[in-house]
GROMACS .gro file of C-alpha atoms in nm:
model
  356
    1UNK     CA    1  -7.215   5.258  -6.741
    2UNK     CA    2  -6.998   5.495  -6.983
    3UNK     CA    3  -6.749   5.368  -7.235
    4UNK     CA    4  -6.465   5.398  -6.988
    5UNK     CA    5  -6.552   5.209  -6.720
    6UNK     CA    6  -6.782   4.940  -6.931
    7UNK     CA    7  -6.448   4.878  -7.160
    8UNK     CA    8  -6.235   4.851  -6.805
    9UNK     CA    9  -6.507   4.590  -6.689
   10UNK     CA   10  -6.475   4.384  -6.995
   11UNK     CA   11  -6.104   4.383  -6.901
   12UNK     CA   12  -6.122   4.342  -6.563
   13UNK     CA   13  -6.452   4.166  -6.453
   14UNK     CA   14  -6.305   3.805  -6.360
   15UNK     CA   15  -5.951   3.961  -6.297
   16UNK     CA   16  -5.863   3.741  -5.958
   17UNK     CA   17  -5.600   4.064  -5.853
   18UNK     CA   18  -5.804   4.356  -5.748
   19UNK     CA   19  -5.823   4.626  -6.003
   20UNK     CA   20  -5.893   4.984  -5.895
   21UNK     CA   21  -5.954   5.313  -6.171
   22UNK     CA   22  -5.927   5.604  -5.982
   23UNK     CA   23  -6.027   5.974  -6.187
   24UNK     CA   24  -6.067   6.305  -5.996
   25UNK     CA   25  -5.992   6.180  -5.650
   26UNK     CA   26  -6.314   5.923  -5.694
   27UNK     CA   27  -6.279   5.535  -5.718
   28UNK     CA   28  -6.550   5.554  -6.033
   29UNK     CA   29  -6.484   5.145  -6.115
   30UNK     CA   30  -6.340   4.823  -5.913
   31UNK     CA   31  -6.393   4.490  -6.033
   32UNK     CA   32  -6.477   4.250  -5.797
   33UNK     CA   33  -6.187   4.159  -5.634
   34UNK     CA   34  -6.123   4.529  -5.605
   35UNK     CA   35  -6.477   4.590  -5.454
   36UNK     CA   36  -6.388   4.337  -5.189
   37UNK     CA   37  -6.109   4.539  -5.104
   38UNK     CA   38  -6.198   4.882  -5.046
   39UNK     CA   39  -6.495   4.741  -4.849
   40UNK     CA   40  -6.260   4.600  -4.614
   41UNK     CA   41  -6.208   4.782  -4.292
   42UNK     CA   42  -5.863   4.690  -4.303
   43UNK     CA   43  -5.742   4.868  -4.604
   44UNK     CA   44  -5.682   5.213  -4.575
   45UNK     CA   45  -5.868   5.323  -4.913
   46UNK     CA   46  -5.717   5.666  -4.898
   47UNK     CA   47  -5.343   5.556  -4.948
   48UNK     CA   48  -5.471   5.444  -5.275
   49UNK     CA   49  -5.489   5.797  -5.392
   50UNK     CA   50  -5.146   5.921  -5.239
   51UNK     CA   51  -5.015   5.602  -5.422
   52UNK     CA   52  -5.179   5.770  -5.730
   53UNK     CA   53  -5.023   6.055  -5.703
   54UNK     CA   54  -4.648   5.925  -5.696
   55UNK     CA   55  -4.641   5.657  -5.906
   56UNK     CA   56  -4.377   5.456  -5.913
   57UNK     CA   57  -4.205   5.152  -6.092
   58UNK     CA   58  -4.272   4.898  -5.764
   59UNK     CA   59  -4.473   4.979  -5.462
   60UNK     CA   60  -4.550   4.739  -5.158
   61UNK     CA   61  -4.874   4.850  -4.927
   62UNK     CA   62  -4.841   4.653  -4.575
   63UNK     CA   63  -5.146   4.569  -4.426
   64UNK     CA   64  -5.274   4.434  -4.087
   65UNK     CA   65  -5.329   4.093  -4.302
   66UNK     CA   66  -5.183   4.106  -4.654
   67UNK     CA   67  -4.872   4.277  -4.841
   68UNK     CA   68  -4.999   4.397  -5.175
   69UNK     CA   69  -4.786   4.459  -5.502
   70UNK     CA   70  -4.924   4.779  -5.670
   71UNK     CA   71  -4.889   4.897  -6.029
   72UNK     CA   72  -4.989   5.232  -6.077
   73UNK     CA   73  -5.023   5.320  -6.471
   74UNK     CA   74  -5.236   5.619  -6.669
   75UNK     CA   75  -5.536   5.484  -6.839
   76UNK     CA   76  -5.731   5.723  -6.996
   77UNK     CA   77  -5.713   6.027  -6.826
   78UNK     CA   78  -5.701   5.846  -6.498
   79UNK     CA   79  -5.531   5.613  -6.277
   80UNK     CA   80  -5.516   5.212  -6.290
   81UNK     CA   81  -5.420   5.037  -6.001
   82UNK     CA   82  -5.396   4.673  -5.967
   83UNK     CA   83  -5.310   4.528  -5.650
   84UNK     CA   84  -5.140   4.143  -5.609
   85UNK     CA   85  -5.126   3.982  -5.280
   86UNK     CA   86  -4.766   3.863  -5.224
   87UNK     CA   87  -4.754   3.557  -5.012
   88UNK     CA   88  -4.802   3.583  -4.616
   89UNK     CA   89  -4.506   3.566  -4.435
   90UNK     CA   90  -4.433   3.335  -4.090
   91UNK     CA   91  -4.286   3.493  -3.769
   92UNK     CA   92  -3.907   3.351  -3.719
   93UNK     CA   93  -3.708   3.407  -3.430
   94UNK     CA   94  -3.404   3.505  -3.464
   95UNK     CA   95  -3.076   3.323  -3.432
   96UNK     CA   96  -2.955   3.510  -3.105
   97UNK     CA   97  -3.300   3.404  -2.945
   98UNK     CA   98  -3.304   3.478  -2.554
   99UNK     CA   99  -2.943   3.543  -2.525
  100UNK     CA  100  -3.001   3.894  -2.687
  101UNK     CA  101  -3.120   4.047  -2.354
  102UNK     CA  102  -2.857   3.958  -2.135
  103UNK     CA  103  -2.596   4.036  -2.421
  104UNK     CA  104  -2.737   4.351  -2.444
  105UNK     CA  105  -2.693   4.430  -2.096
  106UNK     CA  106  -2.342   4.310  -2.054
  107UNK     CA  107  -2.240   4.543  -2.390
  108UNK     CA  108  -2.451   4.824  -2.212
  109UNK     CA  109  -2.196   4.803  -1.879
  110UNK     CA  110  -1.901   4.765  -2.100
  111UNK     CA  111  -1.968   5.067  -2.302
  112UNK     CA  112  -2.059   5.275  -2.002
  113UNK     CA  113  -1.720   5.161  -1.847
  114UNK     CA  114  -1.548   5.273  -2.175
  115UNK     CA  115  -1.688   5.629  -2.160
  116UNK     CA  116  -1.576   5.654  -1.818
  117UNK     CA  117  -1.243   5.572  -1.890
  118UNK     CA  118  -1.244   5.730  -2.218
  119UNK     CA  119  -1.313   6.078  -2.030
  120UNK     CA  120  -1.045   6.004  -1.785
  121UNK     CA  121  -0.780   5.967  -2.003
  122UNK     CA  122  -0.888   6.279  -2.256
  123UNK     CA  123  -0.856   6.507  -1.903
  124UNK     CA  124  -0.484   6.402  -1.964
  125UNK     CA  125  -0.487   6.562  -2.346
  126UNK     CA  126  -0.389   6.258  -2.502
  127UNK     CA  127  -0.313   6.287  -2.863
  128UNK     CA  128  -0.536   6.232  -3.150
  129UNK     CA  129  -0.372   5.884  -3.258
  130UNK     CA  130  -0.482   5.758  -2.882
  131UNK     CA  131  -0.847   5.915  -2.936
  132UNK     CA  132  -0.907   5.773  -3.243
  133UNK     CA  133  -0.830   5.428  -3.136
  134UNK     CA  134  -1.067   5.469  -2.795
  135UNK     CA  135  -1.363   5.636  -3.014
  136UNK     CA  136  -1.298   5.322  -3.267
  137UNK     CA  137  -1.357   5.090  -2.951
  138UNK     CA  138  -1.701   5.275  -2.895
  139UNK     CA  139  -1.791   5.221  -3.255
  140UNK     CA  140  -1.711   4.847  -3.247
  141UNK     CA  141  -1.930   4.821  -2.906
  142UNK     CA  142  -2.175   5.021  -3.037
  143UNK     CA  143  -2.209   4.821  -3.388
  144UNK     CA  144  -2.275   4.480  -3.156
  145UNK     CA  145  -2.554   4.681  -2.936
  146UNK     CA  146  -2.749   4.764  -3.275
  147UNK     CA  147  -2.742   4.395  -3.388
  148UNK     CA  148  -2.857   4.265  -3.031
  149UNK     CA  149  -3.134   4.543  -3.017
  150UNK     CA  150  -3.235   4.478  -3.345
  151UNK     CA  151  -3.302   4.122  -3.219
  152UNK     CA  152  -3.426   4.181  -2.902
  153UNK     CA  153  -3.681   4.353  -3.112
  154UNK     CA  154  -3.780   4.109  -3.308
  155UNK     CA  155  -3.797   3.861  -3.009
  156UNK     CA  156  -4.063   4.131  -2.853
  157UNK     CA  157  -4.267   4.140  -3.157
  158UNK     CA  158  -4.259   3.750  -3.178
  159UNK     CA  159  -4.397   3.701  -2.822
  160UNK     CA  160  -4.577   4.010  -2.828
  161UNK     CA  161  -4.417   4.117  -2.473
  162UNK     CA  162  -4.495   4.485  -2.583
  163UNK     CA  163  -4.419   4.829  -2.394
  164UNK     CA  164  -4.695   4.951  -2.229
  165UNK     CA  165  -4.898   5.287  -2.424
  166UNK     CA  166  -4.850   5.642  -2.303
  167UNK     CA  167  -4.924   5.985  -2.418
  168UNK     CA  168  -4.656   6.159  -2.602
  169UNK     CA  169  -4.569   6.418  -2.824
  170UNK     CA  170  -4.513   6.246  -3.158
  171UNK     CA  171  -4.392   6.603  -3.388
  172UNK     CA  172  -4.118   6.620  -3.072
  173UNK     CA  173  -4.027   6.252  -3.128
  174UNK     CA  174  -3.952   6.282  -3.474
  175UNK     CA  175  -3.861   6.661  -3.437
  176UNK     CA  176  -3.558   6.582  -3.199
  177UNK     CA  177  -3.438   6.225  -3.450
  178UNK     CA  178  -3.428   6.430  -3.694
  179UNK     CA  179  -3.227   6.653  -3.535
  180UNK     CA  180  -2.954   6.395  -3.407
  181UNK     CA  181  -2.996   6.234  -3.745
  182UNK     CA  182  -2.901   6.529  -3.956
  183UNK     CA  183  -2.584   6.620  -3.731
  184UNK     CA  184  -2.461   6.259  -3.742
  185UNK     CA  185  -2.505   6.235  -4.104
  186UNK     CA  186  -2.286   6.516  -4.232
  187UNK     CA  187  -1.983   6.255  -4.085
  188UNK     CA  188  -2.124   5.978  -4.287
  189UNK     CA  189  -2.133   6.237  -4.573
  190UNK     CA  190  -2.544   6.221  -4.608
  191UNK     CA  191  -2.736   6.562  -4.635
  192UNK     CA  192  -3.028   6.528  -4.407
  193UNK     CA  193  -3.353   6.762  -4.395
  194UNK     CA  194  -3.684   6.758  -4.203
  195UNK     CA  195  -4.013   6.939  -4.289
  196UNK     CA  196  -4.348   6.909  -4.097
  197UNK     CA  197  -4.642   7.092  -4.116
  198UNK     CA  198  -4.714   7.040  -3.731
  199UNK     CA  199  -4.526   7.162  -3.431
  200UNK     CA  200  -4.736   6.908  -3.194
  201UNK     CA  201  -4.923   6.626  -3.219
  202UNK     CA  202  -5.033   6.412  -2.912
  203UNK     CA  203  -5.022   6.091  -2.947
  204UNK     CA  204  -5.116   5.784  -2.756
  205UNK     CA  205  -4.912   5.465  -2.832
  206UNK     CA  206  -4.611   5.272  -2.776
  207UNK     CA  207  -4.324   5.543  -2.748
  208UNK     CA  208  -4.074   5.320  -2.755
  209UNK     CA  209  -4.212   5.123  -3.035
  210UNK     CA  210  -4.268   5.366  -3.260
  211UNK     CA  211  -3.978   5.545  -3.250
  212UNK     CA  212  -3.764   5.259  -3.309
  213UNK     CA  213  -3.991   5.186  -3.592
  214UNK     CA  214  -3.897   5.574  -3.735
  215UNK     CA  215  -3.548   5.492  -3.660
  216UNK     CA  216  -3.548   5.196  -3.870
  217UNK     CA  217  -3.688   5.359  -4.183
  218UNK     CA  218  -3.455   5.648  -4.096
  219UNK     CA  219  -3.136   5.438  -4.099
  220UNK     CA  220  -3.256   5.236  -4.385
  221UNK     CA  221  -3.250   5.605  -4.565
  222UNK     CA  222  -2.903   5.693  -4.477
  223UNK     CA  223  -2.785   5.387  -4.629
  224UNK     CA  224  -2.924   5.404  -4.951
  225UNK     CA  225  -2.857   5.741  -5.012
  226UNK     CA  226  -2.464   5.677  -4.965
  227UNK     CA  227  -2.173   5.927  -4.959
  228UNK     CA  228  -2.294   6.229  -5.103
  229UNK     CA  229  -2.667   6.162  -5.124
  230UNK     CA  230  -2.966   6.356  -4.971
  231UNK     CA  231  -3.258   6.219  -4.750
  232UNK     CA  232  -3.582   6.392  -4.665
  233UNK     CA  233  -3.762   6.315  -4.395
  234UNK     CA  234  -4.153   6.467  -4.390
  235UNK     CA  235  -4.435   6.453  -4.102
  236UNK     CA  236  -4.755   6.573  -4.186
  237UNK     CA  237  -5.126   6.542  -4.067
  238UNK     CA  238  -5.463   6.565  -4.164
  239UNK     CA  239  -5.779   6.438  -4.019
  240UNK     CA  240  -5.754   6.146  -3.831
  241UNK     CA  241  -5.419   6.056  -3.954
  242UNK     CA  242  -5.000   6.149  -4.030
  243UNK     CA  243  -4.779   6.035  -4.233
  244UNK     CA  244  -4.420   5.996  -4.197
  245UNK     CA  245  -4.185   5.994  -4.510
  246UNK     CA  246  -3.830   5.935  -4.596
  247UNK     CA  247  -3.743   5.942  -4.896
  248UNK     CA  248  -3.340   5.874  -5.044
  249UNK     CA  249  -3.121   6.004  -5.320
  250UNK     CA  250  -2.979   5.636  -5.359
  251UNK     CA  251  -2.963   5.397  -5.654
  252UNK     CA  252  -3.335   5.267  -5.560
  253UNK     CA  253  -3.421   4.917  -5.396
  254UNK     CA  254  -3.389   4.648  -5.637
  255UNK     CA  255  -3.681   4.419  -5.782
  256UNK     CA  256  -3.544   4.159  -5.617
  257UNK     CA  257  -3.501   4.265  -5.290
  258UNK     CA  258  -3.858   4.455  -5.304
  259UNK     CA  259  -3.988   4.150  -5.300
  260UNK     CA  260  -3.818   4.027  -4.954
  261UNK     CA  261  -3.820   4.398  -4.807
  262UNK     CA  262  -4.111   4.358  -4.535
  263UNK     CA  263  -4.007   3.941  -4.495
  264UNK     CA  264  -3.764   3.948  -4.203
  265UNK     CA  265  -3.559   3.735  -4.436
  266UNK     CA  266  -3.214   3.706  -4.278
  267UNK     CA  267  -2.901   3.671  -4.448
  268UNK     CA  268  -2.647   3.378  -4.306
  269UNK     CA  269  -2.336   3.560  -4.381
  270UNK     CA  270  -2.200   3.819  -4.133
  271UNK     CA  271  -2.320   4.186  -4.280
  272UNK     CA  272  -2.085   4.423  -4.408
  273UNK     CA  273  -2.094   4.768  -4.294
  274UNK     CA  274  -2.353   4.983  -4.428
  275UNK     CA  275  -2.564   4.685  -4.546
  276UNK     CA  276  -2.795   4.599  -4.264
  277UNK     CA  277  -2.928   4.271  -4.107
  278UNK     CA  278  -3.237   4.264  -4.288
  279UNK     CA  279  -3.423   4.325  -3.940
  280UNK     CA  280  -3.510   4.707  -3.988
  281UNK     CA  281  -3.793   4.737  -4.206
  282UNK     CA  282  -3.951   4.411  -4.118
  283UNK     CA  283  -3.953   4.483  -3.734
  284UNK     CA  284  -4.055   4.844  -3.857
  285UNK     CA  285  -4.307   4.746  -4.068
  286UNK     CA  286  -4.457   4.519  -3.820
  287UNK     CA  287  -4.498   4.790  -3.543
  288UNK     CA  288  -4.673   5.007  -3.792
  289UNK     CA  289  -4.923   4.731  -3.820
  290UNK     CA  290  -4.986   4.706  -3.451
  291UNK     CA  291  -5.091   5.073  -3.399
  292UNK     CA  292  -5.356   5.000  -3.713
  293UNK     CA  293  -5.079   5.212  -3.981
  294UNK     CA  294  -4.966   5.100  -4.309
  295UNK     CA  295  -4.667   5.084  -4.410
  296UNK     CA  296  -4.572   5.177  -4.812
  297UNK     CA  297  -4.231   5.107  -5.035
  298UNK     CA  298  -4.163   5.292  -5.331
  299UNK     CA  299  -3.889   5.286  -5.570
  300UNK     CA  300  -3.830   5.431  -5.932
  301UNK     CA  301  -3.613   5.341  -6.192
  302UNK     CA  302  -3.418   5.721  -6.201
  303UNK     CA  303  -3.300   5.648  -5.871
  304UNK     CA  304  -3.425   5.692  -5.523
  305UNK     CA  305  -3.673   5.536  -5.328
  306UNK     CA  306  -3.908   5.639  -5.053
  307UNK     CA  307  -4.078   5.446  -4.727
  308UNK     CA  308  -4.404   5.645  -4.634
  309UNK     CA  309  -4.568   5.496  -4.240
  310UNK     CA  310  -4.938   5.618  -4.231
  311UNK     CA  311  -5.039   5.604  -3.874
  312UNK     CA  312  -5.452   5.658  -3.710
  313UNK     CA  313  -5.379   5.945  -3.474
  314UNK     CA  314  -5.516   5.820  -3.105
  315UNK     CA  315  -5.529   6.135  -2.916
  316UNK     CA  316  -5.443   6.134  -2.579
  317UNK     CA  317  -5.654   6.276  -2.304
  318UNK     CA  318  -5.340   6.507  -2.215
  319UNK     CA  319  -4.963   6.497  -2.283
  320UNK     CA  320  -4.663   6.530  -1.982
  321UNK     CA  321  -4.562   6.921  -1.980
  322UNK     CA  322  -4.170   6.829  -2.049
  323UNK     CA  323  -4.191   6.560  -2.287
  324UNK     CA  324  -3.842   6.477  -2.412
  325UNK     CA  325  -3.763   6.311  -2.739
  326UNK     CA  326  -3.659   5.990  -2.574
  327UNK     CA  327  -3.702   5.666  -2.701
  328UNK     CA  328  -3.620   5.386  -2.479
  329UNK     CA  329  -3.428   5.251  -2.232
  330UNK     CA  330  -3.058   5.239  -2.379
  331UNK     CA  331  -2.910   5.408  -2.029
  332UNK     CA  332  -2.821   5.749  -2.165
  333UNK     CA  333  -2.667   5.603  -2.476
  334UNK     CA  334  -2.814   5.762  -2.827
  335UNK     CA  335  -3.019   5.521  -3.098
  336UNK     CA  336  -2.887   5.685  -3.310
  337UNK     CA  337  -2.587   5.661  -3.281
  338UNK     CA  338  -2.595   5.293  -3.242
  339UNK     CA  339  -2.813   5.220  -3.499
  340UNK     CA  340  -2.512   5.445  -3.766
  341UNK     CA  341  -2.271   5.331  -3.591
  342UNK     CA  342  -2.188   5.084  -3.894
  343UNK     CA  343  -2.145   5.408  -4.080
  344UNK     CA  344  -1.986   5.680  -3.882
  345UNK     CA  345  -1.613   5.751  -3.873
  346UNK     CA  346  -1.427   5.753  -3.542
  347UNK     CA  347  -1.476   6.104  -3.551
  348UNK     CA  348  -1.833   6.125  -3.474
  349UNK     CA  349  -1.786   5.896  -3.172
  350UNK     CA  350  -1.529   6.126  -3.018
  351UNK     CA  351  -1.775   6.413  -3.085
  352UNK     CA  352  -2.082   6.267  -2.924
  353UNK     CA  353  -1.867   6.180  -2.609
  354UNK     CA  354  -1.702   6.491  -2.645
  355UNK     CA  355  -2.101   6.645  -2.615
  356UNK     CA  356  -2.211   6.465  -2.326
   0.00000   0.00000   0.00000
């Protein structure tokens, strides 16, 4: 055993919190704790090094089982990471419980009606005054439909009433939200970009699932970064797996609310707009665990913060010729749209009926 890693075992050897040292892409010394762990089948081993390679002030790594705190510091020419399990959290249904799917039906028809009526009366060139206050409406319809969905969610996940798999193209999925995302953004004054190093990639999963999941890291993004602030959004893939990134210009998430992120704590008061329901990420980061991924947090203390999913890539036998970017049953309406529509002026409403 050389100095290094005898002098880290000294440290480390009855450590309870798994300590990893990472040098030249190689794990060269875990204690025992940290043995345990990268001999579980569970734990993605090679997120430790793209951990290492951003280090940040906090990051969270989801798994199937257990949420992990991770410090990342330089130690000698290498990398120490020490992982602490946070407590588990329970499943809670959500205050809306059952109602949420007839609700969400009834707000479906009524916005549907709306549009109908709303492209009626524009055939009459009604001024802008009268436009803004119908495109308003939308928004206000469309701000309930993203809490009920965002519960219905969450009431899927709880009694695991899942969509069925299929074969889709997941680059085209994230290809075309991105696209819709970027467009929206520039009302909410958010610069949005999108960079992948694949043009396909079959996939075999939950469609609808997973791109809510993308959505919710997505909006999360959007927020944080605020008037004036940048998000990136990244696909890439090697091997056996991709990973999707979005990362935010924003002020960073707090200590305190890292703690909570992946917890499905709810707040009691009514949220304000722009600040969420606290639904998002958890629902998100539980998806990601269904379809074996991980799920990572990472915020610094300049500013920013970025949510990485890494996901095992399940190829599909074949994929449908014309393979839209849709996501799931919403009857024509965007997700969004809905899921911004907390954000987005009256403006972008009229546009986007003014589209279809």
């Amino acid at each position: 055993m050389d100095t290094i890693t005898s002098r880290l075992n000294d440290l480390f050897h009855t450590f309870p919190e798994a300590v990893i040292f990472l040098d030249e892409g190689e794990a060269v010394y875990a204690n025992e704790a940290g043995q345990e762990l990268l001999q579980d089948e569970e734990f993605p081993a090679d997120l430790l090094f793209a951990l290492a390679e951003h280090p940040g002030d906090s990051i969270d790594v989801a798994t199937a089982l257990v949420t992990y705190r991770v410090s990342v510091s330089v130690f000698e020419g290498g990398v120490l990471l020490v992982l602490r399990p946070l407590p588990s959290k329970e499943e809670r249904d959500h205050p809306f419980s059952n109602a949420t799917y007839r609700l969400r039906e009834s707000i479906s028809n009524l916005t549907t009606t709306h549009t109908q009526i709303k492209r009626g009366l524009e055939e009459r060139f009604l001024d802008e005054a009268f436009q803004r206050e119908l495109s308003n409406q939308s928004r206000f319809t469309y701000q309930l439909l993203r809490i009920v969905r965002q519960a219905e969610l969450t009431q899927d996940l709880n009694y695991k009433t899942f969509p069925k798999e299929e074969a889709f193209d997941l680059a085209l999925v994230c290809s075309g939200m991105a696209d819709e995302a970027a467009w929206l953004s520039e009302y909410a004054g958010v610069q949005f970009s999108y960079h992948s190093n694949v043009s396909s990639l079959p996939f075999q999963a939950s469609k609808s699932l997973i791109t809510q999941m993308i959505l919710a890291v997505v909006s999360n993004a959007i927020r944080a970064a605020g008037k004036g602030g940048q998000v990136e959004m990244r696909v890439q893939s090697a091997g056996n797996r991709c990973m999707i990134s979005i990362r935010d210009s924003g002020m960073g998430i707090p200590e305190d609310r890292m703690a909570t992120l992946f917890t499905g704590e709810v707040s009691t008061g009514i949220p304000r707009p722009g600040e969420g329901s606290g639904l998002g990420l958890y629902n998100a980061q539980r998806i990601a665990l269904l379809h074996g991924g991980v799920m990572i947090a990472q915020s610094s203390r300049e500013g920013g913060a970025c949510v990485a999913i890494s996901l095992p890539v399940i190829t599909p036998p074949s994929v449908p010729v014309r393979n839209n970017p849709g996501y799931d049953n919403l009857e024509g309406f965007s997700p969004v749209l809905i899921e911004l529509s907390d954000l987005l002026p009256w403006e972008a409403f009229h546009a986007a009926t003014r589209d279809d």
